[in-house]
Each structure stands twice: as C-alpha cells, then as structure tokens.
Amino acid sequence: ITLRVIERLAQGVAYPAMVAVWAKWAPVQERTILVLIVCSGAYLGDAGASSVCGWLGGLKPHGWPTEFTGWRLALYVSGALGVLWTMMWVTFMSSSPDDNAWITQQEKDYIESSIASTQGAKKQSKAKLDVPWPQLLTSIPVWGFVVCEFFDGFGFALLFSAGPTYLKEVFH
C-alpha cells in the first residue's frame, strides 16, 4: 500500500507538469486541442495497455522459461516500453524550444511568436487577484466536483485493477 501511495503521489505531478510544458511548447491557438489529445491519449493508453497486458499474461510460448511467461511477460514488456519511452523523452524533449536541438528554426520562431503575442497582452491586463479561500473551500459546487473526481478516480482504478479478473471469471 505504501508503494501505491508513493506511486500515486509521483503520478500526481504529471498533469500540472504537462500544462507547464504545453505553455512553453504549444502555439496558443493549438494548445487546447493538443492538451485534449494528450489527456484522451492517457485514457486510451490505459485501456489499450490493460487489453494488451491481459493478452500477454495469457501467453505461454512453447519453450520459454516460466519466469518469462504469464503476468511476468506483461510486466517485462510494459516495463521495457516504459524505459524506452523515458529514454526517448530524455533524448528528444527539453523544457523550452530554445533548449531543444531537434527543432527547426522555423518551428521555434512560429511557437515563440505565438506565445510572445499573448505574453504582452497578459502583462498589460494582469492585476493581482486574491484567491477567496474561505468561499472556495465552503462552496458546494467545488465540493461536488471534488467528490465526483474522487469517485471517478476510484471507479477508474477499480475498473482497471479488478476488471480483468472479473472478465476472466465471467467469460472463462
């Protein structure tokens, strides 16, 4: 349980970090659709990985040692893909277009001009706004959203952790 908590805390920074990356990389007029694609891709990736790992877990290739079959095969394949993805990310990604060796000057100019055009407008209209924490924390719609997000996360975790077992027992 402790490892799962640590894992979830580490994953909790993924979406805020993604927004910070898109703020530096995505042209303003394309940002919404790019974030939509990434967020949708996360759910599609979970669904696809669950299906593929279920299939891999059922494989028993002839002649393979048992320590490389079943659930271990699914674990090794998904782990290897995770390591490969991390190596690609570290190689090709940087915190901003200025620091990236793989982007063309034309692409960099396009991104920077798009972001710069909105930066000037933001600086002119930016006023210090105080967050109304007492009203926010006592707001029924805010707590409704928190409860919905909690149960959405719980249902999602339940579906992907217990779903394969349920399908195996019901359909086999």
XYZ file of C-alpha atoms in Angstrom:
172
model
C 0.000 0.000 0.000
C 2.862 2.383 0.800
C 4.345 1.878 -2.666
C 0.958 2.566 -4.283
C 0.651 5.812 -2.313
C 4.167 6.851 -3.362
C 3.377 5.910 -6.971
C 0.177 7.983 -6.974
C 1.953 10.968 -5.420
C 4.627 10.764 -8.117
C 1.964 10.495 -10.830
C 0.062 13.409 -9.330
C 2.526 15.894 -10.784
C 2.099 14.600 -14.344
C -0.851 16.759 -15.412
C 0.394 20.024 -13.858
C 3.815 19.374 -15.405
C 2.157 18.699 -18.762
C 0.387 22.070 -18.609
C 3.708 23.793 -17.855
C 5.343 22.081 -20.848
C 2.481 22.995 -23.181
C 2.685 26.621 -22.004
C 6.202 26.797 -23.432
C 5.818 24.488 -26.421
C 2.325 24.812 -27.852
C 1.255 27.723 -30.010
C -1.637 29.430 -28.258
C -4.194 28.716 -30.990
C -3.316 24.985 -30.911
C -2.880 24.487 -27.171
C -6.400 23.341 -26.316
C -6.530 20.608 -28.935
C -3.031 19.383 -28.022
C -3.921 19.103 -24.328
C -7.158 17.314 -25.312
C -5.196 14.810 -27.398
C -2.734 14.134 -24.574
C -5.431 13.739 -21.906
C -7.529 11.490 -24.138
C -4.439 9.519 -25.066
C -3.771 8.808 -21.401
C -7.162 7.103 -21.034
C -6.864 5.302 -24.361
C -3.367 4.183 -23.382
C -4.665 2.772 -20.112
C -7.421 0.894 -21.916
C -5.054 -0.405 -24.592
C -2.360 -1.378 -22.097
C -4.907 -3.219 -19.993
C -6.055 -5.220 -23.005
C -2.553 -5.937 -24.295
C -1.261 -6.880 -20.833
C -4.217 -9.233 -20.400
C -3.369 -10.855 -23.719
C 0.350 -11.038 -22.853
C -0.482 -12.504 -19.446
C -2.315 -15.345 -21.139
C 0.554 -16.224 -23.479
C 2.567 -19.338 -22.736
C 5.118 -19.526 -25.587
C 6.446 -23.044 -26.052
C 9.968 -23.451 -24.740
C 10.049 -20.199 -22.762
C 11.073 -20.435 -19.106
C 8.062 -19.937 -16.829
C 9.684 -16.887 -15.222
C 9.211 -15.063 -18.566
C 5.573 -16.017 -19.203
C 2.169 -15.081 -17.819
C 1.895 -11.923 -15.749
C 5.699 -11.598 -15.749
C 5.728 -11.248 -19.537
C 3.189 -8.421 -19.302
C 5.280 -6.782 -16.589
C 8.536 -7.077 -18.548
C 7.041 -5.812 -21.811
C 5.298 -2.825 -20.214
C 8.422 -2.052 -18.155
C 10.648 -2.219 -21.243
C 8.276 0.078 -23.140
C 8.316 2.491 -20.197
C 12.116 2.547 -20.162
C 12.195 3.034 -23.961
C 9.685 5.907 -23.724
C 11.721 7.538 -20.930
C 14.929 7.297 -22.960
C 13.193 8.867 -25.975
C 11.705 11.629 -23.808
C 15.070 12.466 -22.232
C 16.763 12.434 -25.645
C 14.268 14.487 -27.655
C 12.495 16.685 -25.091
C 13.630 19.869 -23.403
C 11.973 22.401 -21.151
C 11.587 25.002 -23.911
C 12.048 25.337 -27.670
C 15.182 27.445 -27.049
C 16.932 24.488 -25.407
C 15.941 21.875 -27.977
C 18.439 20.682 -30.588
C 15.817 18.793 -32.630
C 13.508 21.676 -33.538
C 13.979 23.729 -36.706
C 14.411 27.486 -36.546
C 11.133 27.938 -38.438
C 9.229 25.831 -35.860
C 10.884 27.690 -32.990
C 10.014 31.085 -34.497
C 6.389 30.009 -35.010
C 5.991 28.827 -31.407
C 7.782 31.800 -29.876
C 5.912 34.397 -31.930
C 2.587 32.827 -30.970
C 3.453 32.771 -27.278
C 5.036 36.244 -27.334
C 1.909 37.801 -28.852
C -0.149 36.683 -25.855
C 2.534 37.462 -23.255
C 2.332 41.193 -23.971
C -1.450 41.202 -23.600
C -1.221 39.272 -20.335
C 1.312 41.684 -18.841
C -0.910 44.664 -19.649
C -4.071 43.140 -18.157
C -2.511 41.282 -15.234
C -3.676 42.510 -11.855
C -3.045 40.832 -8.531
C -6.085 38.768 -7.670
C -6.586 37.411 -4.196
C -7.926 33.868 -4.033
C -11.087 33.777 -1.901
C -10.072 30.632 0.004
C -12.909 30.648 2.583
C -15.571 30.941 -0.127
C -13.786 28.394 -2.296
C -13.436 25.812 0.465
C -17.063 26.202 1.576
C -18.519 26.181 -1.933
C -20.966 23.329 -2.579
C -20.139 23.176 -6.336
C -16.410 22.906 -5.526
C -17.029 20.056 -3.081
C -19.350 18.419 -5.603
C -16.502 18.491 -8.102
C -14.060 17.075 -5.523
C -16.439 14.212 -4.688
C -17.030 13.459 -8.382
C -13.294 13.424 -9.090
C -12.686 11.144 -6.104
C -15.259 8.597 -7.255
C -14.143 8.912 -10.867
C -10.604 8.023 -9.784
C -11.879 5.204 -7.582
C -14.038 3.787 -10.374
C -11.217 4.073 -12.873
C -8.789 2.288 -10.543
C -11.375 -0.394 -9.758
C -12.137 -0.951 -13.440
C -8.507 -1.397 -14.393
C -7.456 -3.413 -11.374
C -10.443 -5.719 -10.890
C -11.869 -5.610 -14.429
C -9.551 -8.208 -15.966
C -10.199 -10.648 -13.098
C -13.945 -10.130 -13.455
C -13.828 -10.723 -17.212
C -11.685 -13.825 -16.763
C -14.042 -15.349 -14.202
C -17.236 -14.471 -16.069
C -16.189 -15.354 -19.610
C -13.906 -18.347 -18.982
